Amino acid sequence: MKKTILSLLVLFMAAQFCAAQTTTPSKAEQEILDLSKAKWLWMADKKVDTLNAFFVDKAMFVHMSGKWDKARELEVIKSGSIWYKKAEVYSASVNILGNTAILLNDLDLLAVVGGNEVINPFMVTEVYLKENGKWRLAQLTFSTQRRPVKLTKP
């Protein structure tokens, strides 16, 4: 009887934990998730004018090969020296602190770098600032993950 009660208690606690992990995002959190998704498409489509308006003037970008500012990131995208072909996001979480939002994306990125198509697993950190009622990207960092790539080439 003790084992049955203990087993039921463990199952109940596990169910509560799982339910807590699948909460519905708030309106503001969903707005950030949607903006991030749109950003990946704008980057894939090399929409430099849209990205220029979306990135704050002092935005910073950290890649495997270095760090640079907004002007350099836009040039990298425009020239195709890095072509962000597809970001396959597996999980994302948003934390909003006043007028700042921090988004973490677990993703695989299919990109063309130096003429070579590559897929890398990343944890991408995006920092957004709310200015005049609009969220804009202030910082983007790619951190390589040690997990295997999940995405298969199309």
GROMACS .gro file of C-alpha atoms in nm, residues 37-104:
model
   68
   37LYS     CA    1   1.063   3.423  -3.570
   38ALA     CA    2   1.014   3.712  -3.814
   39LYS     CA    3   1.375   3.823  -3.761
   40TRP     CA    4   1.507   3.482  -3.869
   41LEU     CA    5   1.298   3.509  -4.188
   42TRP     CA    6   1.419   3.866  -4.253
   43MET     CA    7   1.777   3.747  -4.210
   44ALA     CA    8   1.721   3.450  -4.443
   45ASP     CA    9   1.564   3.679  -4.704
   46LYS     CA   10   1.842   3.941  -4.655
   47LYS     CA   11   1.587   4.215  -4.579
   48VAL     CA   12   1.854   4.463  -4.473
   49ASP     CA   13   1.621   4.768  -4.469
   50THR     CA   14   1.374   4.591  -4.240
   51LEU     CA   15   1.656   4.471  -4.014
   52ASN     CA   16   1.814   4.817  -4.006
   53ALA     CA   17   1.493   4.957  -3.858
   54PHE     CA   18   1.456   4.656  -3.625
   55PHE     CA   19   1.808   4.665  -3.476
   56VAL     CA   20   1.878   4.944  -3.225
   57ASP     CA   21   2.160   5.175  -3.335
   58LYS     CA   22   2.403   5.040  -3.073
   59ALA     CA   23   2.311   4.673  -3.129
   60MET     CA   24   2.586   4.416  -3.072
   61PHE     CA   25   2.630   4.078  -3.238
   62VAL     CA   26   2.847   3.789  -3.116
   63HIS     CA   27   2.929   3.504  -3.353
   64MET     CA   28   3.168   3.210  -3.349
   65SER     CA   29   3.411   3.422  -3.551
   66GLY     CA   30   3.392   3.743  -3.348
   67LYS     CA   31   3.179   4.034  -3.239
   68TRP     CA   32   3.061   4.338  -3.428
   69ASP     CA   33   2.815   4.625  -3.442
   70LYS     CA   34   2.492   4.687  -3.631
   71ALA     CA   35   2.661   4.825  -3.945
   72ARG     CA   36   2.888   4.520  -3.975
   73GLU     CA   37   2.600   4.274  -3.915
   74LEU     CA   38   2.393   4.439  -4.186
   75GLU     CA   39   2.690   4.428  -4.424
   76VAL     CA   40   2.747   4.059  -4.344
   77ILE     CA   41   2.383   3.986  -4.427
   78LYS     CA   42   2.373   4.205  -4.738
   79SER     CA   43   2.696   4.064  -4.882
   80GLY     CA   44   2.600   3.707  -4.803
   81SER     CA   45   2.927   3.637  -4.620
   82ILE     CA   46   2.690   3.472  -4.373
   83TRP     CA   47   2.357   3.369  -4.522
   84TYR     CA   48   2.117   3.263  -4.251
   85LYS     CA   49   1.919   3.019  -4.465
   86LYS     CA   50   1.706   2.854  -4.194
   87ALA     CA   51   1.677   2.861  -3.818
   88GLU     CA   52   1.498   2.555  -3.682
   89VAL     CA   53   1.393   2.650  -3.329
   90TYR     CA   54   1.333   2.361  -3.087
   91SER     CA   55   1.256   2.560  -2.776
   92ALA     CA   56   1.240   2.924  -2.674
   93SER     CA   57   1.190   3.106  -2.347
   94VAL     CA   58   1.135   3.473  -2.276
   95ASN     CA   59   1.204   3.670  -1.961
   96ILE     CA   60   1.073   4.027  -1.953
   97LEU     CA   61   1.227   4.274  -1.711
   98GLY     CA   62   1.060   4.612  -1.751
   99ASN     CA   63   1.149   4.744  -2.099
  100THR     CA   64   1.399   4.464  -2.161
  101ALA     CA   65   1.322   4.115  -2.288
  102ILE     CA   66   1.570   3.829  -2.296
  103LEU     CA   67   1.494   3.541  -2.531
  104LEU     CA   68   1.681   3.210  -2.535
   0.00000   0.00000   0.00000
